[in-house]
mmCIF file of C-alpha atoms and ligand atoms in Angstrom:
data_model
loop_
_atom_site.group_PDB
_atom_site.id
_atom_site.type_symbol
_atom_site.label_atom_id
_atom_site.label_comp_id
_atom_site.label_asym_id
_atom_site.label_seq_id
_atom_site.Cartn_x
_atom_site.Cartn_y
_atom_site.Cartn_z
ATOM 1 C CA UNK A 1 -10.554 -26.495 -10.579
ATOM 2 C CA UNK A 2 -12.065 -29.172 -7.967
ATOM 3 C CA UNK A 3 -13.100 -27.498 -4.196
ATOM 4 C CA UNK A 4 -9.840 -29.160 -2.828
ATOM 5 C CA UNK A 5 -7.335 -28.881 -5.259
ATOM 6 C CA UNK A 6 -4.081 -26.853 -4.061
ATOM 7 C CA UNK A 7 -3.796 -23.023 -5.284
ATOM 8 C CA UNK A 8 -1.125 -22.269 -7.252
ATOM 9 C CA UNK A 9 0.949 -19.625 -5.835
ATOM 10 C CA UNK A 10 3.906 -17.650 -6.915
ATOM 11 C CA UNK A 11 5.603 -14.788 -5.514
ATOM 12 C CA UNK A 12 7.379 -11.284 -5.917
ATOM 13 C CA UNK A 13 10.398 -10.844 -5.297
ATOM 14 C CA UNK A 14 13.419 -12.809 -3.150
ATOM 15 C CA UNK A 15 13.234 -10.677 -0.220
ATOM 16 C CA UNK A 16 14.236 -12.039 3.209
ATOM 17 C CA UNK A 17 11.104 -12.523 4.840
ATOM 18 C CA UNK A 18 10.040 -15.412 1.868
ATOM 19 C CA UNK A 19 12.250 -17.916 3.917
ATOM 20 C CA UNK A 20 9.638 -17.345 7.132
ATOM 21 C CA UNK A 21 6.836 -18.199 4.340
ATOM 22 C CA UNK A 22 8.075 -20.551 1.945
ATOM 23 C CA UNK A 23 8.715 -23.581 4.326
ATOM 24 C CA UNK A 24 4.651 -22.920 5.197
ATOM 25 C CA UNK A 25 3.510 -23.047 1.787
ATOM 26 C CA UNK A 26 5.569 -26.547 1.245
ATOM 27 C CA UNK A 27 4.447 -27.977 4.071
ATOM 28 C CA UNK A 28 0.649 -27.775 3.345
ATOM 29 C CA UNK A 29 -1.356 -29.593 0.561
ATOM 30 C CA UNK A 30 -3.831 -26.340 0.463
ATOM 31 C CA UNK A 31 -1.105 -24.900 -1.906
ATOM 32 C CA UNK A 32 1.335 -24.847 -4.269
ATOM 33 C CA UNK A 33 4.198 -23.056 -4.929
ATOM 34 C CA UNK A 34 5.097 -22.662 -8.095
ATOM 35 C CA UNK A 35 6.404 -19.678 -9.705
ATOM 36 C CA UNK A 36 9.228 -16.897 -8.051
ATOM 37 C CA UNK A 37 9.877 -13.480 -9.833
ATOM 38 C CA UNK A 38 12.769 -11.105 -9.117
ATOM 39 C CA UNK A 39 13.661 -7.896 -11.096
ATOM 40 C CA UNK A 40 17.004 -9.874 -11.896
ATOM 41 C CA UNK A 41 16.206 -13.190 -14.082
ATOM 42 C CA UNK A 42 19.639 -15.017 -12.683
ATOM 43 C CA UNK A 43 18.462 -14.011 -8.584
ATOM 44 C CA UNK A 44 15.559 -15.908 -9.514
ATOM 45 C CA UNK A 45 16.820 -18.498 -11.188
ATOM 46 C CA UNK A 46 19.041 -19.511 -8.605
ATOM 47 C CA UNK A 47 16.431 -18.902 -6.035
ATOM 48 C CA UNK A 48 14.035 -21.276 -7.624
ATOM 49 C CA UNK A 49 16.687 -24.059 -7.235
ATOM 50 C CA UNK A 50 17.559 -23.028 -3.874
ATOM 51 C CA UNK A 51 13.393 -23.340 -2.947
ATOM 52 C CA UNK A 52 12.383 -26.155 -5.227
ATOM 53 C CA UNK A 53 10.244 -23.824 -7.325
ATOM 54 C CA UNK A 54 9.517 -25.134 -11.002
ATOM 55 C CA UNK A 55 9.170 -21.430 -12.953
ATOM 56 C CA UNK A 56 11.303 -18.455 -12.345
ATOM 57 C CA UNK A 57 10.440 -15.063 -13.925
ATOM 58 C CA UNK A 58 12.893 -11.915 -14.668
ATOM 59 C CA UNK A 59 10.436 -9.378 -13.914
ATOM 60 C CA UNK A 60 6.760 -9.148 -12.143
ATOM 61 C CA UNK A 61 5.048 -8.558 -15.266
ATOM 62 C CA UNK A 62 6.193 -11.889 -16.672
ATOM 63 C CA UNK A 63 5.108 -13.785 -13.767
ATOM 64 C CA UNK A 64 1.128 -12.037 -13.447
ATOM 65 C CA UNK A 65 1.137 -12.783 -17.240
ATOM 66 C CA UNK A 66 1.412 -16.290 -16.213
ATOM 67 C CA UNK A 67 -1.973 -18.225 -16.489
ATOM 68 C CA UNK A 68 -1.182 -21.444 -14.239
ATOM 69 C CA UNK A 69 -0.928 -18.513 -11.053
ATOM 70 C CA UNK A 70 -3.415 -18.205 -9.369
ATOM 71 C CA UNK A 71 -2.929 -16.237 -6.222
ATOM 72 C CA UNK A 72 0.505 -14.151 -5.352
ATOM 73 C CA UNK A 73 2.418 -13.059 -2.218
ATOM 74 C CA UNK A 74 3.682 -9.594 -2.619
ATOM 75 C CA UNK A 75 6.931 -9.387 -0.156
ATOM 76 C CA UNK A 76 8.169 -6.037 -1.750
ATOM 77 C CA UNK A 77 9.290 -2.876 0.017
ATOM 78 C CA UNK A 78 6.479 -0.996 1.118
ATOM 79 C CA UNK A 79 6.208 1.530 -1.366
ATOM 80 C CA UNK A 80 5.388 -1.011 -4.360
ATOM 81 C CA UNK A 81 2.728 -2.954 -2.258
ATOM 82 C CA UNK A 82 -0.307 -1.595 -2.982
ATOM 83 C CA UNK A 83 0.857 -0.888 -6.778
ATOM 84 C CA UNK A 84 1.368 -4.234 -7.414
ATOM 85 C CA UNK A 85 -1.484 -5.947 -5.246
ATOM 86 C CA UNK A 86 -3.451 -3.758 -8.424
ATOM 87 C CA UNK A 87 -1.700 -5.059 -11.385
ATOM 88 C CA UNK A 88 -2.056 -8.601 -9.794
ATOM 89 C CA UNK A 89 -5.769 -8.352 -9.133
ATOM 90 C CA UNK A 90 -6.071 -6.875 -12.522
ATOM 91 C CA UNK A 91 -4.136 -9.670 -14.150
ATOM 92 C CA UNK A 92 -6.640 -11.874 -12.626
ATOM 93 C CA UNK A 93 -4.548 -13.050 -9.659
ATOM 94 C CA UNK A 94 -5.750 -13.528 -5.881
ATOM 95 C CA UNK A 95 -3.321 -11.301 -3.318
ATOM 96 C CA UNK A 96 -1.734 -11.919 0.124
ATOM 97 C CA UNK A 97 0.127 -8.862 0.606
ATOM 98 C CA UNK A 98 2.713 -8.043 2.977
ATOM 99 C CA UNK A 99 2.173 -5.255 6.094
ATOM 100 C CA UNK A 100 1.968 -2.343 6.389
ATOM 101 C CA UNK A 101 -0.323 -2.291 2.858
ATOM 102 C CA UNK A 102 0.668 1.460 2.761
ATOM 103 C CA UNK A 103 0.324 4.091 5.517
ATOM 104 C CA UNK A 104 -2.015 5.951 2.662
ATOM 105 C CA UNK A 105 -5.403 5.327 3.121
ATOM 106 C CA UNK A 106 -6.512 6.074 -0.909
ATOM 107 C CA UNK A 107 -3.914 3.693 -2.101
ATOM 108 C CA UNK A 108 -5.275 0.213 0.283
ATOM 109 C CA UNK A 109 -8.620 2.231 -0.823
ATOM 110 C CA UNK A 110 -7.622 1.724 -4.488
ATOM 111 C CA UNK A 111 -5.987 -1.524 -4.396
ATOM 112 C CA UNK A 112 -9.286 -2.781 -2.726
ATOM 113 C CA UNK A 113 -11.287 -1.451 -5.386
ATOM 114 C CA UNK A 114 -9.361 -3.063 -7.926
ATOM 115 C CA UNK A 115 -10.019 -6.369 -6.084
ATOM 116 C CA UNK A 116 -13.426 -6.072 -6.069
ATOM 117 C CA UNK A 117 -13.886 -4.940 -9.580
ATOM 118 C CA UNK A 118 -11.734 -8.217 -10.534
ATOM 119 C CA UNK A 119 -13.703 -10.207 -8.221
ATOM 120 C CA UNK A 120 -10.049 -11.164 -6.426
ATOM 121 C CA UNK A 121 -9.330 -11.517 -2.872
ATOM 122 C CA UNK A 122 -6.683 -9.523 -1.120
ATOM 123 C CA UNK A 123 -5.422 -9.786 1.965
ATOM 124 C CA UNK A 124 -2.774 -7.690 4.207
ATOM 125 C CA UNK A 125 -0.266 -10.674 5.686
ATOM 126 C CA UNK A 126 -0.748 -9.993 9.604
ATOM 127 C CA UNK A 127 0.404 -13.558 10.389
ATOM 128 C CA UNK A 128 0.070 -13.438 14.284
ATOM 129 C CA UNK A 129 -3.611 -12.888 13.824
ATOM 130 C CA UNK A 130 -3.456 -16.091 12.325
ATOM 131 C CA UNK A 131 -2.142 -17.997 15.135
ATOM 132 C CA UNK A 132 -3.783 -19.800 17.893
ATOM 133 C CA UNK A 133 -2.776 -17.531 20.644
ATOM 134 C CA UNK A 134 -4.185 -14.396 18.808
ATOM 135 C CA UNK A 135 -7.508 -16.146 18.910
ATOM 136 C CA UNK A 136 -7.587 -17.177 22.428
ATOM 137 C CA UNK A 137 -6.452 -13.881 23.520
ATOM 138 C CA UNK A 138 -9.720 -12.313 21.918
ATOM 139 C CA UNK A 139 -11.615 -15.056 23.152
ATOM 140 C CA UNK A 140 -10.445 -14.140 26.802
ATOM 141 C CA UNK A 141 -11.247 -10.506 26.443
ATOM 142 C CA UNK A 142 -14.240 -11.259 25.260
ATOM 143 C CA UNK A 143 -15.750 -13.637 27.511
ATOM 144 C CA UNK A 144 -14.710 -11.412 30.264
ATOM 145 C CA UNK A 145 -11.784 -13.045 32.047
ATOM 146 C CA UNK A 146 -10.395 -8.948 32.589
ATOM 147 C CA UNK A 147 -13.812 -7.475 33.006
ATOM 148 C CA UNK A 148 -13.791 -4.127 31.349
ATOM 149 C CA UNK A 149 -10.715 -3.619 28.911
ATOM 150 C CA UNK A 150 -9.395 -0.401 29.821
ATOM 151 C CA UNK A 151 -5.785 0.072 28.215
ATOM 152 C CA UNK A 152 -4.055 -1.913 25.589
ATOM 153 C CA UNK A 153 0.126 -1.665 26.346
ATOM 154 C CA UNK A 154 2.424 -2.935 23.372
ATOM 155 C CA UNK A 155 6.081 -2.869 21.785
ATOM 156 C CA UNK A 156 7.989 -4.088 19.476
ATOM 157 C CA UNK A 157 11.654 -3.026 18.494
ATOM 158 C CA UNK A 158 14.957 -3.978 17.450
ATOM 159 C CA UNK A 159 18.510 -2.597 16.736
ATOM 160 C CA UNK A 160 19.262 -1.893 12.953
ATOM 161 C CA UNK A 161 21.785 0.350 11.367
ATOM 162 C CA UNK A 162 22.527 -1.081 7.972
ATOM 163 C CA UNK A 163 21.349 2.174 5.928
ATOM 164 C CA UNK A 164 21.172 -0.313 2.529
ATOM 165 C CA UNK A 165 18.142 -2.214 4.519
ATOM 166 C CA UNK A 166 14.582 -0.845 3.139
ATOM 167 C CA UNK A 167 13.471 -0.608 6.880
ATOM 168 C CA UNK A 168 16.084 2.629 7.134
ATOM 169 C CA UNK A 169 15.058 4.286 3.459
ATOM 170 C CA UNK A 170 12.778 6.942 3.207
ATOM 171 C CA UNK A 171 12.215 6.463 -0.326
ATOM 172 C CA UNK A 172 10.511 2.843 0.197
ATOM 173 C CA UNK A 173 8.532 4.191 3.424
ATOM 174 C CA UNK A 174 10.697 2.264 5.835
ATOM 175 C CA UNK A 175 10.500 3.454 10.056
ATOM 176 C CA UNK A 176 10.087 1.561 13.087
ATOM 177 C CA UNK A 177 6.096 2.907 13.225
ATOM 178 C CA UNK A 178 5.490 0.907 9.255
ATOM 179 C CA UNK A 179 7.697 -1.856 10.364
ATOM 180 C CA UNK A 180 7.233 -3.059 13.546
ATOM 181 C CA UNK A 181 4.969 -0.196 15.093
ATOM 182 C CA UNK A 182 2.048 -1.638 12.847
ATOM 183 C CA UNK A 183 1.847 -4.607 14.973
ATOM 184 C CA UNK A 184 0.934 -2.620 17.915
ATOM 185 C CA UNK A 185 -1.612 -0.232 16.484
ATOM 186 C CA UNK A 186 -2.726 -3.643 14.821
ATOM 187 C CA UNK A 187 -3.020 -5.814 18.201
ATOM 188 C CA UNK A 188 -4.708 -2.558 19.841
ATOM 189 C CA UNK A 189 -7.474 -2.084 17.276
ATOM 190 C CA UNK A 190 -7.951 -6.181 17.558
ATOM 191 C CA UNK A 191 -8.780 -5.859 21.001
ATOM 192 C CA UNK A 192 -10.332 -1.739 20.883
ATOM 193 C CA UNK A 193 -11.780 -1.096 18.039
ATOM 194 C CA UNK A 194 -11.273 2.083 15.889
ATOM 195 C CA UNK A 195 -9.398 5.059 17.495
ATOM 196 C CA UNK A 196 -10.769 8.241 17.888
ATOM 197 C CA UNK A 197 -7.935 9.978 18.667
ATOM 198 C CA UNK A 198 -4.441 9.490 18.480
ATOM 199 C CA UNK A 199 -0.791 10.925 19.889
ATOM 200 C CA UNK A 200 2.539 10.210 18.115
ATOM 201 C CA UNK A 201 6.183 11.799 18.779
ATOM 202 C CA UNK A 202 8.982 9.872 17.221
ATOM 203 C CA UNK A 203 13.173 10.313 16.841
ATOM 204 C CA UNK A 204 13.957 10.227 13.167
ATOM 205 C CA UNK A 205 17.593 9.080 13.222
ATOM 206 C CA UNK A 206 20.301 9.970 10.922
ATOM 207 C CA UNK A 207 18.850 8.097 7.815
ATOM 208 C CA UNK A 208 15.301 10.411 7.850
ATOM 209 C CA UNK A 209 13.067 7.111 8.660
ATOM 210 C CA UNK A 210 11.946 6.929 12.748
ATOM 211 C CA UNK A 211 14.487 4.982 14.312
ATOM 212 C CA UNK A 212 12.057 5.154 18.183
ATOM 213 C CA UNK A 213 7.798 5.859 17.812
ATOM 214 C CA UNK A 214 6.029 6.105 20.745
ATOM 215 C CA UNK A 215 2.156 6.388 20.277
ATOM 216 C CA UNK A 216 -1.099 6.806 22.400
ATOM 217 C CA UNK A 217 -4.373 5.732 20.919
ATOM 218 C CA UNK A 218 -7.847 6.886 22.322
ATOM 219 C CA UNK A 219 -10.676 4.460 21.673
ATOM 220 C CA UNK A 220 -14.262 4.266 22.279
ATOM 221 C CA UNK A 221 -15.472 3.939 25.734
ATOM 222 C CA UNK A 222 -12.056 5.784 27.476
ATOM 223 C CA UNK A 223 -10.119 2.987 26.155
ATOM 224 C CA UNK A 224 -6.439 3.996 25.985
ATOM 225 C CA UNK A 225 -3.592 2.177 24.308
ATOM 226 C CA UNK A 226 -0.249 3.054 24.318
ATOM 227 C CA UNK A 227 2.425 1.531 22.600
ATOM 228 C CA UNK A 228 6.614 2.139 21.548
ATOM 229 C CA UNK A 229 8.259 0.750 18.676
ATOM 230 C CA UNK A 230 12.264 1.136 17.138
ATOM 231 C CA UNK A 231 14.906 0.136 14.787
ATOM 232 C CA UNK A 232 17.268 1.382 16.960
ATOM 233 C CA UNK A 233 16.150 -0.331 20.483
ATOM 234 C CA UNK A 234 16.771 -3.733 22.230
ATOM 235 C CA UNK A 235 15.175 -6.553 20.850
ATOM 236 C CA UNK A 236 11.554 -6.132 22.901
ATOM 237 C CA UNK A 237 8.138 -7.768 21.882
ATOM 238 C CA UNK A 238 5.209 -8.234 24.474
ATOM 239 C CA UNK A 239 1.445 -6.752 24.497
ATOM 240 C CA UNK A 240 -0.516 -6.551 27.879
ATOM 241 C CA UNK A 241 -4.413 -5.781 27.335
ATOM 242 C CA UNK A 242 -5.079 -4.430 31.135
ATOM 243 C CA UNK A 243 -8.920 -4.323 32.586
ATOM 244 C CA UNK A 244 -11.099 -3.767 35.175
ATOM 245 C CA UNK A 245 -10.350 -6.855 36.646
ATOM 246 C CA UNK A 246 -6.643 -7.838 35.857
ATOM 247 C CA UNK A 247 -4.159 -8.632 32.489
ATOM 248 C CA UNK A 248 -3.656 -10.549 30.335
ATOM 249 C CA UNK A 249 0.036 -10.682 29.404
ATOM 250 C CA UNK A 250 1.862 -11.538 25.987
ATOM 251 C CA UNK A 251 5.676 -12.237 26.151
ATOM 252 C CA UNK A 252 5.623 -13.149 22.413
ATOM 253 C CA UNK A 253 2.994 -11.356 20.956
ATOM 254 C CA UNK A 254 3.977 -11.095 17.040
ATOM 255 C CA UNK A 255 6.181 -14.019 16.120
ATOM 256 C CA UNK A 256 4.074 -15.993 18.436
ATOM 257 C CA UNK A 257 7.026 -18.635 18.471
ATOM 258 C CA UNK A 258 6.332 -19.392 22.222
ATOM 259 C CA UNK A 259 2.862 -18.730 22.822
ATOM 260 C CA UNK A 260 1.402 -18.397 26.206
ATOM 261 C CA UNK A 261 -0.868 -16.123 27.747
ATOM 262 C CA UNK A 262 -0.426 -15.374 31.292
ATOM 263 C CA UNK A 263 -3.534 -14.265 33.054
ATOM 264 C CA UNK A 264 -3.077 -11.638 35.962
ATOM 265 C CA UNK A 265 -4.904 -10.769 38.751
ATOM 266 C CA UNK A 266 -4.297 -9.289 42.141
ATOM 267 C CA UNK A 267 -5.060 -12.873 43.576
ATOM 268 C CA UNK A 268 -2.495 -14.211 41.244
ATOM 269 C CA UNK A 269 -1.505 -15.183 37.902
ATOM 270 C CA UNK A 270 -2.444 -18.350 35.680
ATOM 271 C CA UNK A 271 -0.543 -19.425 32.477
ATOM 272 C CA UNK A 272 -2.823 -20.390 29.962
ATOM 273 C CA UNK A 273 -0.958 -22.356 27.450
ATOM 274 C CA UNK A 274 -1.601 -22.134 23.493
ATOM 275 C CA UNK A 275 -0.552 -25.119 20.859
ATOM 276 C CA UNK A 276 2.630 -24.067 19.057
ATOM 277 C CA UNK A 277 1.397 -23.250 14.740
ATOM 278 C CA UNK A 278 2.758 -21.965 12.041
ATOM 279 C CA UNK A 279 1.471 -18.822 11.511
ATOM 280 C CA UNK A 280 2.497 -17.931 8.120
ATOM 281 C CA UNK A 281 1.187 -21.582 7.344
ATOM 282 C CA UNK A 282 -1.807 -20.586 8.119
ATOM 283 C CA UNK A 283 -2.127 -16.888 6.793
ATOM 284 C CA UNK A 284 -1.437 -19.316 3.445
ATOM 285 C CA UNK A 285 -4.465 -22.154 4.252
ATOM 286 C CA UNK A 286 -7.048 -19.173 5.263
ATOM 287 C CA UNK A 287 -6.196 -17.458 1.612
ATOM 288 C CA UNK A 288 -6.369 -20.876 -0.479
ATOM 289 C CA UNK A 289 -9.130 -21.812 1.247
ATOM 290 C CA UNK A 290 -11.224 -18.674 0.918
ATOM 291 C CA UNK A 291 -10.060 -18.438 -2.683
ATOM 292 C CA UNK A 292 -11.614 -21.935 -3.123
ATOM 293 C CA UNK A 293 -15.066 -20.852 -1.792
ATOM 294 C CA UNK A 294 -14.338 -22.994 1.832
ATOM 295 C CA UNK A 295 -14.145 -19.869 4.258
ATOM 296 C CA UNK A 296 -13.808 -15.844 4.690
ATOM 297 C CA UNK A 297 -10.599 -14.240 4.394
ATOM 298 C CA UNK A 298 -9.643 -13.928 8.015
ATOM 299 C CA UNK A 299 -8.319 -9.977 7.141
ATOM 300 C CA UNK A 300 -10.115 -7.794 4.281
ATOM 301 C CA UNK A 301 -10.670 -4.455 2.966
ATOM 302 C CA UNK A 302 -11.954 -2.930 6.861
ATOM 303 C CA UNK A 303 -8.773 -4.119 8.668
ATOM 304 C CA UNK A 304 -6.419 -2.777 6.074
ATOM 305 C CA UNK A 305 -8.252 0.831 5.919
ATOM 306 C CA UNK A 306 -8.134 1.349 9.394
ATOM 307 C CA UNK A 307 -4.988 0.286 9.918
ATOM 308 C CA UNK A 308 -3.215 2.918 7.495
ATOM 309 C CA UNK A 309 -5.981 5.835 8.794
ATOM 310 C CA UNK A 310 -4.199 4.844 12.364
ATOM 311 C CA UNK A 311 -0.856 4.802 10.818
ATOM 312 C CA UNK A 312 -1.003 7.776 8.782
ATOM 313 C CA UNK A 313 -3.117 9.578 11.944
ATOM 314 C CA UNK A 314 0.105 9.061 14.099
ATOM 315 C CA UNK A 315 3.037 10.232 11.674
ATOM 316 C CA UNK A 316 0.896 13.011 11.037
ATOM 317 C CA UNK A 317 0.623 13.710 14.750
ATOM 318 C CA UNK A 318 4.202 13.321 15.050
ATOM 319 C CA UNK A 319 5.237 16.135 12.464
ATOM 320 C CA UNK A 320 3.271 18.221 13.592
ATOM 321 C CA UNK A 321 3.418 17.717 17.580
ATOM 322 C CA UNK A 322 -0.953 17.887 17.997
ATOM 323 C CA UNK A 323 -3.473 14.729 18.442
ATOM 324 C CA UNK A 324 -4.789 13.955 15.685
ATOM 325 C CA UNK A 325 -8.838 12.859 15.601
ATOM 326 C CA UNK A 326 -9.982 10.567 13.429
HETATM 327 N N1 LIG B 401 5.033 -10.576 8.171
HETATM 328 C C1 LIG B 401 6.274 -10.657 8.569
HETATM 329 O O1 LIG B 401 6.619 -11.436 9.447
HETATM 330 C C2 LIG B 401 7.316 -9.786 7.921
HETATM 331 C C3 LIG B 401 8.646 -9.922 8.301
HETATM 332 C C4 LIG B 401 9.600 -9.186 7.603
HETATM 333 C C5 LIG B 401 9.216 -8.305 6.600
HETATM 334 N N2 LIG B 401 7.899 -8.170 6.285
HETATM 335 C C6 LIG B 401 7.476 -7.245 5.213
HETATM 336 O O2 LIG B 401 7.877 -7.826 3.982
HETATM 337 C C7 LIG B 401 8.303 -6.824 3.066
HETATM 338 C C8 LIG B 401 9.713 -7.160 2.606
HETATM 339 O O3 LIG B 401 10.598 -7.129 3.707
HETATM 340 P P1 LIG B 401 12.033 -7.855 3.614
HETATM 341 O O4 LIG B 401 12.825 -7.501 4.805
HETATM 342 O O5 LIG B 401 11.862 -9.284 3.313
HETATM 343 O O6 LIG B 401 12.643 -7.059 2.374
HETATM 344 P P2 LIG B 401 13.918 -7.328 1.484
HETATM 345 O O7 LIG B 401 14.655 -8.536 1.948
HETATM 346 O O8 LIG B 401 14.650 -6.045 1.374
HETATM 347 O O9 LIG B 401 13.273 -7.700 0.088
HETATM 348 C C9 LIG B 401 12.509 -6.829 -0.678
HETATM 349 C C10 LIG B 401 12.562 -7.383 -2.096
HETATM 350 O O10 LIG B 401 11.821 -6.512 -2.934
HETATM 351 C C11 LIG B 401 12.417 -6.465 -4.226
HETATM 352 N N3 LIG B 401 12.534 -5.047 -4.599
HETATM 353 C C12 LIG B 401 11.897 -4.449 -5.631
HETATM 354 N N4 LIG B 401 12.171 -3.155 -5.699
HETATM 355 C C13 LIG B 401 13.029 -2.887 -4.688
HETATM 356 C C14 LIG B 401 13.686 -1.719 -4.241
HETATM 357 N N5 LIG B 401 13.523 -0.529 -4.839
HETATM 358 N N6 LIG B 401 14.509 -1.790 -3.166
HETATM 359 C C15 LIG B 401 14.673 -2.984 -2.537
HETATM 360 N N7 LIG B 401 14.070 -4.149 -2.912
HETATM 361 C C16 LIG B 401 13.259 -4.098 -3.983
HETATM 362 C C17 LIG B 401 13.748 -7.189 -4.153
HETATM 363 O O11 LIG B 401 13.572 -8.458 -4.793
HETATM 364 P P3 LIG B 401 14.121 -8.797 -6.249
HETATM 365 O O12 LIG B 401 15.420 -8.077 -6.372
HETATM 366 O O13 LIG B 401 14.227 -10.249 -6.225
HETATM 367 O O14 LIG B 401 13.123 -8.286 -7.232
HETATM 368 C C18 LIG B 401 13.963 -7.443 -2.665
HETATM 369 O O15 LIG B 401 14.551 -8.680 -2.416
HETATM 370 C C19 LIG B 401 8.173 -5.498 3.825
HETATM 371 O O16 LIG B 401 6.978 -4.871 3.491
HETATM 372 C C20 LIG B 401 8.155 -5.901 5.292
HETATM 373 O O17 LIG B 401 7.413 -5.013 6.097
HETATM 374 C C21 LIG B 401 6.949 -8.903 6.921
#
C-alpha cells in the first residue's frame, strides 16, 4: 500500500450520527469509504445505495472478516464500543471510535491493549478537538493571553424525551453526563490537566439515565472547573476558560459550526476569528494519515483513560453524594 494511497474504511452500524461523518470521508482523497454493516442485511443494503457505498454487510462480523478494510468507525451505542473496537483491532482493523469509549476505565484499558498487541491504532472520535478553533484556543491559553488559568466553565444540553433513543436507556449507558457531559469534562482536562478531585449531583429522570449533571472538577494548581450538562434542558453549548487576567469565551464550543473566540478583559473584548473546517473531516485525515505512517494520532490511549476515570469519578460521586479523589 503506497504512503498516499486512501484508507479503506467501513463502518458499524447506520446510526444517525454517520450522516455528520460520511459527507467528510467523501469529500477527502485521504480515504475511502467502502464497506457499511448493520445487524439487519436489507438496512444496510439500502443504506449503501442511499451513501454510495460499494459493500454492505448483515452483521459486524462479516464486515471485520473483510480483508480490503482497513480501518473502521464504530458509531454504536455506548455499551458495544469498546467490545467491538477489540474484535476490530483483533481482526486486524485500525479504529476511530465514537465518545464516550466507555465510562469504565478497564474496558478503554482493555480495548487499548488489544490495539497494541495488534499493532492497530485506536482512537476515541472527539471531533471538536480536531477543529481549528480547539487549537487556537490552547494556543491562547498557552501563550498567556489570560495569564494564569484559574476556572474552566462549560455546558452542553438539549431537550429529549423519546424513551426508544439510546441517549434515554440505561441498558446502553445513555445520560446527559456520557452524552453530552463528556465534552465538558473533555474541554476542561484539554485546558487543566488531570483532576484530582471531583463533585457530581445529577436528576435521573423518569427513564433511570440523568436527564440534568452538574459537575465540579478540582485540578492541579487550585484550578476549578465546573460544568452542567442535560437531555432534558434548552439547547445550550458554550465553554469559558477564565484567568488571572481575563476569558476567553466559546459560543460554539463542540460542533464548532461558527467558530470564534472572543477574548475578554476588563479593558474590553476582542473577537478572534477561526477558519470554518470540517471537523469530522478531519478526525478522518488525522486517522488515515497516522495509519499511513504520516503523523500521530491526535487522541490515544492517555486521553481516553482519563476521560472515563473523570467520568466514572463523577457518577460515582453522584450516587453516593461525596467528592470523589482521583
Ligand atoms: N461525535 C459526535 O458528534 C456524535 C454525535 C452523535 C452521537 N455520537 C455517538 O455516536 C454513537 C451513536 O449515536 P447515534 O445517535 O448515532 O445512535 P443511533 O442512531 O441510535 O445508532 C446506533 C446504531 O447502533 C446499532 N445498534 C447495535 N446494537 C444496538 C442496540 N442494542 N440498540 C440500538 N442500536 C444498536 C444500530 O445500527 P444497525 O441497526 O444498523 O446495526 C443503530 O443504528 C453514540 O456513542 C453517541 O455518543 C457522537
Amino acid at each position: 500500500m503506497g504512503v498516499g494511497a486512501a484508507v479503506k474504511w467501513g463502518i458499524l452500524s447506520t446510526a444517525n450520527i454517520n450522516r455528520q461523518v460520511i459527507p467528510g470521508v467523501h469529500a477527502t482523497e485521504k480515504a475511502e469509504l467502502i464497506a457499511v454493516a448493520s445487524r439487519d442485511l436489507r438496512r444496510a443494503e439500502e443504506y449503501a445505495r442511499e451513501w454510495e457505498i460499494d459493500c454492505a454487510y448483515g452483521s459486524y462480523e462479516a464486515l471485520l472478516e473483510d480483508p480490503d478494510v482497513e480501518a473502521v468507525y464504530i458509531s454504536l451505542p455506548n455499551t458495544l464500543h469498546c467490545e467491538w473496537s477489540i474484535r476490530a483491532v483483533e481482526a486486524g482493523k485500525h479504529v476511530l471510535c465514537e465518545k464516550p469509549m466507555s465510562r469504565h476505565v478497564a474496558d478503554v484499558e482493555s480495548a487499548f491493549d488489544a490495539a497494541e498487541r495488534n499493532g492497530r491504532i485506536l482512537t476515541e472520535a472527539f471531533m471538536y478537538r480536531h477543529h481549528p478553533q480547539t487549537t487556537r484556543l490552547r494556543q491562547l491559553v498557552e501563550e498567556g493571553a489570560i495569564g494564569d488559568v484559574r476556572l474552566v466553565r462549560s455546558c452542553f444540553s438539549y431537550s429529549l424525551y423519546d424513551a426508544e433513543n439510546i441517549r434515554l436507556r440505561t441498558e446502553v449507558e445513555g445520560g446527559s453526563l456520557m452524552d453530552v457531559g463528556c465534552y465538558c469534562v473533555s474541554g476542561s482536562r484539554l485546558l487543566a490537566g488531570e483532576p484530582e478531585q471531583v463533585y457530581g449531583q445529577q436528576f435521573v429522570g423518569p427513564s433511570g439515565t440523568d436527564w440534568v449533571f452538574t459537575g465540579t472538577m478540582h485540578f492541579p494548581g487550585d484550578v476549578f472547573a465546573q460544568f452542567d450538562c442535560g437531555t432534558a434542558l434548552p439547547e445550550r453549548d458554550e465553554l469559558e476558560a477564565i484567568g488571572s487576567d481575563g476569558s476567553l469565551f466559546l459560543d460554539d464550543p463542540w460542533h464548532c459550526g461558527e467558530p470564534v473566540i472572543e477574548l475578554r478583559r476588563d479593558a474590553g473584548m476582542e473577537r478572534i476569528e477561526v477558519e470554518p473546517a470540517d471537523s469530522y473531516r478531519l478526525e478522518i485525515e488525522n486517522l488515515s494519515d497516522a495509519i499511513r505512517g504520516a503523523t500521530d494520532p491526535l487522541l490515544g490511549r492517555e486521553d481516553a483513560v482519563g476521560q472515563a476515570h473523570a467520568i466514572d469519578a463523577l457518577y460515582r460521586s453522584a450516587a453516593t453524594g461525596a467528592a470523589v479523589s482521583l
